[in-house]
Coordinates of C-alpha atoms and ligand atoms in Angstrom, one line a residue:
M900 CA 105.7 88.4 120.4
I901 CA 104.8 90.8 117.7
P902 CA 107.1 90.7 114.6
A903 CA 109.3 93.7 114.3
D904 CA 107.9 94.8 110.9
V905 CA 104.2 94.8 111.9
L906 CA 103.0 97.8 113.8
P907 CA 100.7 97.0 116.7
Q908 CA 97.1 97.0 115.4
S909 CA 95.3 97.9 118.5
K910 CA 95.7 99.9 121.7
A911 CA 95.5 96.7 123.7
A912 CA 98.5 95.3 121.6
I913 CA 100.4 98.5 122.2
A914 CA 99.8 98.4 126.0
A915 CA 100.8 94.7 126.1
A916 CA 104.0 95.4 124.1
L917 CA 104.9 98.3 126.4
A918 CA 104.3 96.1 129.5
E919 CA 106.5 93.4 128.0
A920 CA 109.4 95.8 127.3
R921 CA 109.1 97.2 130.8
E922 CA 109.1 93.7 132.3
R923 CA 112.3 93.0 130.4
T924 CA 113.9 96.3 131.6
L925 CA 113.1 95.7 135.2
G926 CA 114.1 92.1 135.0
L927 CA 117.6 93.1 134.0
V928 CA 118.1 95.2 137.1
A929 CA 116.1 93.0 139.5
P930 CA 119.2 91.3 141.0
L931 CA 120.9 94.7 141.7
D932 CA 120.7 96.9 144.7
D933 CA 120.3 100.7 144.6
E934 CA 124.1 101.2 145.1
Q935 CA 124.9 99.1 142.1
L936 CA 122.3 101.0 140.0
N937 CA 124.0 104.3 140.9
T938 CA 127.6 103.0 140.3
V939 CA 129.7 104.3 137.4
Y940 CA 131.4 101.2 136.2
S941 CA 133.0 102.8 133.1
P942 CA 133.4 106.3 131.8
I943 CA 131.9 105.2 128.4
L944 CA 128.8 103.7 130.0
S945 CA 126.0 105.3 132.0
P946 CA 125.1 104.2 135.5
L947 CA 122.0 102.1 135.2
A948 CA 119.9 104.6 137.2
W949 CA 120.5 107.1 134.4
D950 CA 119.4 104.6 131.8
L951 CA 116.2 103.8 133.7
G952 CA 115.4 107.5 134.3
H953 CA 116.1 108.3 130.7
I954 CA 113.9 105.5 129.4
A955 CA 111.0 106.9 131.5
N956 CA 111.8 110.5 130.7
F957 CA 111.9 109.8 126.9
E958 CA 108.5 108.1 127.4
E959 CA 107.2 111.1 129.2
L960 CA 108.5 113.5 126.6
W961 CA 106.9 111.7 123.6
L962 CA 103.9 109.7 124.9
V963 CA 102.7 112.1 127.7
Q964 CA 104.0 115.6 126.8
A965 CA 104.2 115.6 123.0
I966 CA 101.0 113.6 122.1
G967 CA 99.1 114.1 125.4
G968 CA 99.9 117.8 125.9
R969 CA 100.6 117.4 129.6
E970 CA 103.2 119.0 131.8
P971 CA 106.3 117.0 132.9
L972 CA 106.3 115.5 136.4
H973 CA 109.7 116.9 137.4
G974 CA 109.8 120.3 135.8
D975 CA 113.0 120.8 133.9
R976 CA 114.8 117.8 135.4
R977 CA 114.6 116.3 131.9
R978 CA 117.7 118.2 130.8
F979 CA 119.8 115.8 132.8
Y980 CA 118.4 112.9 130.7
D981 CA 119.3 114.4 127.4
A982 CA 121.8 112.0 125.8
I983 CA 123.5 114.7 123.7
E984 CA 123.8 117.4 126.5
N985 CA 125.1 114.9 129.1
P986 CA 128.0 112.7 127.9
R987 CA 128.2 109.3 129.5
K988 CA 131.3 110.1 131.7
V989 CA 129.3 112.8 133.7
R990 CA 126.1 111.0 134.1
G991 CA 127.0 109.6 137.5
E992 CA 127.3 113.1 139.0
L993 CA 124.0 114.5 137.7
P994 CA 121.1 115.2 140.0
I995 CA 119.1 112.4 138.4
L996 CA 116.3 110.5 140.1
R997 CA 117.5 107.6 142.2
D998 CA 116.2 104.7 144.4
A999 CA 112.5 104.8 145.4
E1000 CA 112.0 108.2 143.6
L1001 CA 113.3 106.7 140.4
R1002 CA 111.0 103.7 140.6
S1003 CA 107.9 105.7 141.3
Y1004 CA 108.7 108.1 138.4
M1005 CA 108.9 105.2 136.0
A1006 CA 105.5 103.9 137.3
D1007 CA 103.9 107.3 137.3
V1008 CA 104.9 108.0 133.7
R1009 CA 103.6 104.7 132.6
D1010 CA 100.2 105.4 134.2
R1011 CA 100.0 108.7 132.3
T1012 CA 101.1 107.0 129.1
L1013 CA 98.3 104.5 129.3
D1014 CA 95.8 107.3 130.2
V1015 CA 96.9 109.3 127.1
L1016 CA 96.7 106.2 124.9
E1017 CA 93.0 105.8 125.7
G1018 CA 92.3 109.1 124.1
V1019 CA 94.4 109.2 120.9
E1020 CA 93.7 108.0 117.4
I1021 CA 96.4 105.7 115.9
G1022 CA 95.0 104.4 112.7
A1023 CA 96.5 104.5 109.2
G1024 CA 94.4 107.6 108.2
V1025 CA 95.6 109.8 111.1
E1026 CA 97.2 113.1 109.9
D1027 CA 99.8 113.4 112.6
P1028 CA 102.8 111.3 111.4
L1029 CA 103.7 110.6 115.0
L1030 CA 100.4 108.8 115.6
R1031 CA 99.8 107.4 112.1
D1032 CA 100.0 103.6 112.3
G1033 CA 101.1 104.1 116.0
F1034 CA 104.6 105.2 114.9
V1035 CA 105.5 107.0 118.2
Y1036 CA 104.6 103.9 120.3
E1037 CA 106.8 101.7 118.1
M1038 CA 109.6 104.2 118.5
L1039 CA 109.2 104.2 122.3
L1040 CA 109.3 100.4 122.4
A1041 CA 112.4 100.3 120.2
H1042 CA 114.0 102.9 122.4
E1043 CA 113.5 101.0 125.6
L1044 CA 114.6 97.7 124.1
Q1045 CA 117.7 99.3 122.6
H1046 CA 118.6 100.7 126.0
N1047 CA 118.2 97.2 127.3
E1048 CA 121.2 96.3 125.1
T1049 CA 123.2 99.3 126.4
M1050 CA 122.4 98.1 130.0
L1051 CA 123.6 94.6 129.1
Q1052 CA 126.9 96.2 128.0
L1053 CA 127.3 97.7 131.4
L1054 CA 126.1 94.5 133.1
Q1055 CA 129.1 92.7 131.7
L1056 CA 131.1 94.7 134.2
V1057 CA 129.1 93.6 137.2
D1058 CA 130.9 90.7 139.0
G1059 CA 128.6 87.7 139.6
Y1060 CA 125.7 89.2 137.6
E1061 CA 123.4 86.4 136.2
L1062 CA 121.3 87.1 133.1
P1063 CA 117.6 86.7 133.5
P1064 CA 116.6 83.2 132.4
A1065 CA 114.7 84.5 129.3
I1066 CA 117.7 86.5 128.1
E1067 CA 120.2 83.7 128.9
A1068 CA 117.9 81.4 126.7
E1069 CA 118.1 84.0 123.8
R1070 CA 121.9 84.1 124.2
E1071 CA 122.1 80.3 124.1
L1072 CA 119.9 80.2 121.1
V1073 CA 122.0 82.3 118.8
V1074 CA 125.5 81.3 120.1
P1075 CA 126.1 78.0 118.3
L1076 CA 127.1 78.0 114.7
S1077 CA 125.8 75.2 112.5
P1078 CA 127.9 71.9 112.8
I1079 CA 129.7 72.7 109.5
S1080 CA 130.5 76.3 110.7
R1081 CA 131.7 75.0 114.0
Q1082 CA 134.2 72.7 112.2
R1083 CA 135.4 75.5 110.0
N1084 CA 135.9 77.9 112.9
H1085 CA 137.5 75.4 115.2
G1086 CA 140.9 75.2 113.6
T1087 CA 143.4 77.8 112.6
A1088 CA 142.1 78.1 109.1
P1089 CA 140.6 81.5 108.4
A1090 CA 138.9 80.1 105.3
A1091 CA 135.1 80.0 105.4
E1092 CA 132.5 79.1 103.0
T1093 CA 131.4 82.1 101.0
V1094 CA 128.2 83.2 99.3
A1095 CA 128.6 84.7 95.8
I1096 CA 126.5 87.8 95.2
A1097 CA 126.1 88.8 91.5
A1098 CA 126.8 92.4 90.3
G1099 CA 123.7 94.4 89.8
E1100 CA 121.2 96.8 91.3
Y1101 CA 120.0 96.2 94.9
E1102 CA 117.2 97.9 96.9
I1103 CA 118.6 99.3 100.1
G1104 CA 116.7 100.7 103.1
A1105 CA 113.3 100.4 104.7
P1106 CA 110.1 100.6 102.7
D1107 CA 107.8 103.7 103.3
R1108 CA 105.3 101.8 105.4
G1109 CA 106.0 100.1 108.7
F1110 CA 108.3 101.2 111.5
A1111 CA 111.9 102.2 110.7
Y1112 CA 114.2 105.0 111.8
D1113 CA 114.8 108.0 109.6
N1114 CA 118.3 106.9 108.8
E1115 CA 117.0 103.7 107.1
R1116 CA 115.0 105.9 104.6
P1117 CA 114.4 106.6 101.8
R1118 CA 114.7 103.1 100.2
H1119 CA 116.9 103.5 97.2
T1120 CA 118.8 101.5 94.6
V1121 CA 122.5 101.0 94.7
E1122 CA 124.8 99.5 92.1
L1123 CA 127.1 96.7 93.4
A1124 CA 130.0 95.0 91.8
A1125 CA 130.1 91.2 92.2
F1126 CA 131.5 90.1 95.6
E1127 CA 131.7 87.2 98.0
I1128 CA 130.8 87.2 101.6
D1129 CA 131.4 84.6 104.3
R1130 CA 128.4 82.5 105.2
T1131 CA 129.3 82.7 108.9
P1132 CA 130.9 85.3 111.1
A1133 CA 134.5 84.8 112.2
G1134 CA 134.8 82.4 115.1
N1135 CA 136.9 82.7 118.3
G1136 CA 139.2 79.9 117.0
A1137 CA 140.1 81.9 113.9
Y1138 CA 140.6 85.0 115.9
I1139 CA 143.0 83.2 118.3
A1140 CA 145.0 82.1 115.2
F1141 CA 145.1 85.7 114.0
M1142 CA 146.2 86.9 117.5
E1143 CA 149.0 84.3 117.7
E1144 CA 150.3 85.1 114.3
T1145 CA 150.1 88.9 114.5
G1146 CA 150.3 89.7 118.3
T1147 CA 147.0 91.7 118.0
E1148 CA 145.2 92.5 121.2
P1149 CA 142.5 90.1 122.4
P1150 CA 138.8 91.0 122.4
L1151 CA 137.5 92.8 125.5
Y1152 CA 137.0 90.6 128.6
W1153 CA 139.5 87.9 127.4
D1154 CA 142.2 86.8 129.7
R1155 CA 145.0 84.3 129.5
D1156 CA 144.7 81.3 131.8
G1157 CA 147.7 79.1 131.3
D1158 CA 147.6 78.0 127.7
R1159 CA 144.0 78.8 127.1
W1160 CA 141.8 81.9 126.8
V1161 CA 138.9 82.6 129.2
D1162 CA 136.0 85.0 129.1
T1163 CA 136.0 87.2 132.2
A1164 CA 132.7 89.1 131.6
R1165 CA 130.5 89.3 134.7
G1166 CA 133.4 88.1 136.8
R1167 CA 133.3 84.6 135.3
R1168 CA 136.3 82.7 133.9
E1169 CA 134.7 80.6 131.3
P1170 CA 136.9 78.9 128.6
I1171 CA 136.5 80.5 125.2
D1172 CA 134.7 78.2 122.8
P1173 CA 136.6 78.4 119.5
A1174 CA 133.4 77.6 117.6
V1175 CA 131.4 80.6 118.8
P1176 CA 131.5 83.8 116.8
V1177 CA 134.0 86.3 118.2
I1178 CA 132.6 89.5 119.8
H1179 CA 133.8 92.5 121.7
V1180 CA 136.3 93.6 119.0
S1181 CA 136.9 97.1 117.7
W1182 CA 136.5 98.2 114.1
Q1183 CA 140.3 98.3 113.9
Q1184 CA 140.6 94.7 115.1
A1185 CA 137.8 93.6 112.7
D1186 CA 139.5 95.3 109.8
A1187 CA 142.9 93.9 110.6
F1188 CA 141.4 90.4 111.0
A1189 CA 139.8 90.6 107.6
R1190 CA 143.0 91.7 105.9
W1191 CA 144.9 88.9 107.7
A1192 CA 142.4 86.5 106.3
G1193 CA 143.1 87.9 102.8
K1194 CA 139.7 89.6 102.7
R1195 CA 138.0 92.9 103.7
L1196 CA 135.0 94.0 105.7
P1197 CA 131.8 94.3 103.6
T1198 CA 130.3 97.7 102.9
E1199 CA 126.9 98.1 104.6
F1200 CA 125.2 97.9 101.2
E1201 CA 126.9 94.6 100.5
W1202 CA 125.8 93.3 103.9
E1203 CA 122.2 94.3 103.3
A1204 CA 122.2 92.9 99.8
A1205 CA 123.6 89.5 101.0
R1206 CA 121.6 89.4 104.3
P1207 CA 118.9 86.9 103.3
Q1208 CA 121.5 84.3 102.4
L1209 CA 123.7 84.2 105.5
D1210 CA 123.7 82.1 108.5
G1211 CA 125.3 82.4 112.0
L1212 CA 123.5 85.8 112.4
G1213 CA 122.7 87.3 115.6
H1214 CA 125.5 86.6 118.1
G1215 CA 127.3 89.9 117.5
W1216 CA 126.7 93.0 115.4
E1217 CA 129.0 93.0 112.4
W1218 CA 131.3 95.9 111.6
T1219 CA 131.2 97.2 108.0
S1220 CA 133.6 99.4 106.2
S1221 CA 131.0 102.1 105.8
D1222 CA 130.9 105.5 107.5
F1223 CA 127.5 106.4 109.0
L1224 CA 126.1 108.7 106.3
A1225 CA 122.6 109.9 105.2
Y1226 CA 120.9 108.1 102.3
P1227 CA 120.1 110.3 99.3
G1228 CA 116.9 112.3 100.1
F1229 CA 117.2 111.8 103.9
E1230 CA 114.8 113.7 106.1
A1231 CA 115.1 113.8 109.9
F1232 CA 112.1 112.4 111.7
P1233 CA 110.9 112.8 114.3
Y1234 CA 114.0 114.5 115.8
R1235 CA 117.5 115.4 114.5
E1236 CA 119.2 114.0 117.5
Y1237 CA 118.4 110.4 116.8
S1238 CA 120.7 110.0 113.8
E1239 CA 121.3 113.2 111.8
V1240 CA 123.8 114.7 114.4
F1241 CA 125.9 111.5 114.1
F1242 CA 126.3 111.4 110.4
G1243 CA 129.9 111.8 109.2
E1244 CA 133.2 110.0 109.0
E1245 CA 133.6 109.6 112.8
H1246 CA 131.2 106.6 113.1
R1247 CA 131.2 103.2 111.4
V1248 CA 128.1 101.3 110.6
L1249 CA 127.4 97.9 112.2
R1250 CA 124.7 95.6 110.8
G1251 CA 122.7 92.7 112.1
S1252 CA 122.0 92.2 115.8
S1253 CA 123.6 90.6 118.8
W1254 CA 122.5 88.1 121.5
A1255 CA 121.5 91.2 123.6
T1256 CA 119.2 92.7 120.8
H1257 CA 115.5 92.2 121.2
P1258 CA 114.0 90.6 118.0
R1259 CA 111.7 93.6 117.7
V1260 CA 114.7 95.8 117.0
A1261 CA 116.5 93.6 114.5
R1262 CA 115.6 94.1 110.9
P1263 CA 117.7 93.9 107.6
S1264 CA 117.7 97.6 107.1
F1265 CA 118.6 98.6 110.7
R1266 CA 121.8 100.6 110.9
N1267 CA 123.8 100.6 114.2
W1268 CA 126.8 102.9 114.5
D1269 CA 129.6 103.6 116.8
L1270 CA 133.2 104.9 117.1
P1271 CA 135.7 102.6 115.5
Q1272 CA 137.7 102.0 118.7
R1273 CA 134.6 100.8 120.7
N1274 CA 134.6 97.2 121.8
Q1275 CA 132.3 97.2 124.9
I1276 CA 129.5 96.7 122.3
F1277 CA 128.6 93.2 121.2
S1278 CA 130.5 93.6 117.9
G1279 CA 131.9 90.9 115.7
I1280 CA 133.3 90.3 112.2
R1281 CA 132.1 89.0 108.9
C1282 CA 134.5 89.1 105.9
A1283 CA 134.0 89.7 102.3
R1284 CA 136.1 90.0 99.1
N1285 CA 135.8 91.1 95.6
A1286 CA 134.6 88.4 93.2
Ligands
LIG1562 FE1 118.0 107.0 124.5

């Protein structure tokens, strides 16, 4: 696998990475039939057929039309795949491509993408910023892999769905906390070992070179007061203690089974492991948990400054107290609708990655964002406090 911060050096590497991402996408839906792909399982999640068509349409728009100068295969059908124009709750009723037509569209776009790739220049000296260092290809890979995570959110609602073995292995890999963390999270004690971060100036954001989204730039310096941050994310055991004491709602997919809690995602009823980091909590739940523990959520800058010193990363995204705002000097690239239209006080930033995040997408400067009430995302909690 190519590390996330290194752009593909050759056209062969780009083609291989595109194929790998597509194999992952199709692997996710392989156990499902056409009816399941077209089903609206939740008003806040797209039917999978929309995601698949949108992935191919986004590829066609950027890799075939924008840089190849070609006409689209389905005329103005693309307007139904515009994520801003078509809110998730209406996507099941749109005249989108379905079934065999959808599969052949995905394959036809990919053929054209590879054909265009043959003829473009992607080196460091190329004038077009879309093509320089192969930026647009890395953007497309990230887009498809990020949609894989959205698809996995929906797949939690499909009874009997089994994760592809490779993704199940990734999930198993990041679930366990270290033995000491397991012990800490097992009991009712919310106390966790903390890392002290000194007051000072910290560099935040992505460097100029290499792939990153516009909202991660420009890299800039922020002044932070001294703070402490938990070495591990909050565990299920600590969250259960919090629920029992305060009567707070359980995370999404939890159900009571006698005197224990079970995870009902994908139609299973698996006992909740107290030592695993809690996920599927809203920002409000995360914030309330942190206060209950005598702490607070970190700001996104504190999170990024502390990032290299933490363990237990990667099971769930971690809510921060920060609104999703532009960095000073922000410039939208390559399109306003990726992040600029979401800036404001409505969305909170999440940092890190989850078990459903492809490693290519996870990087310390990556900013995820969502509405504070959302919990269908793989979202967890890490606490901080003033030093
Ligand atoms: Fe998208």
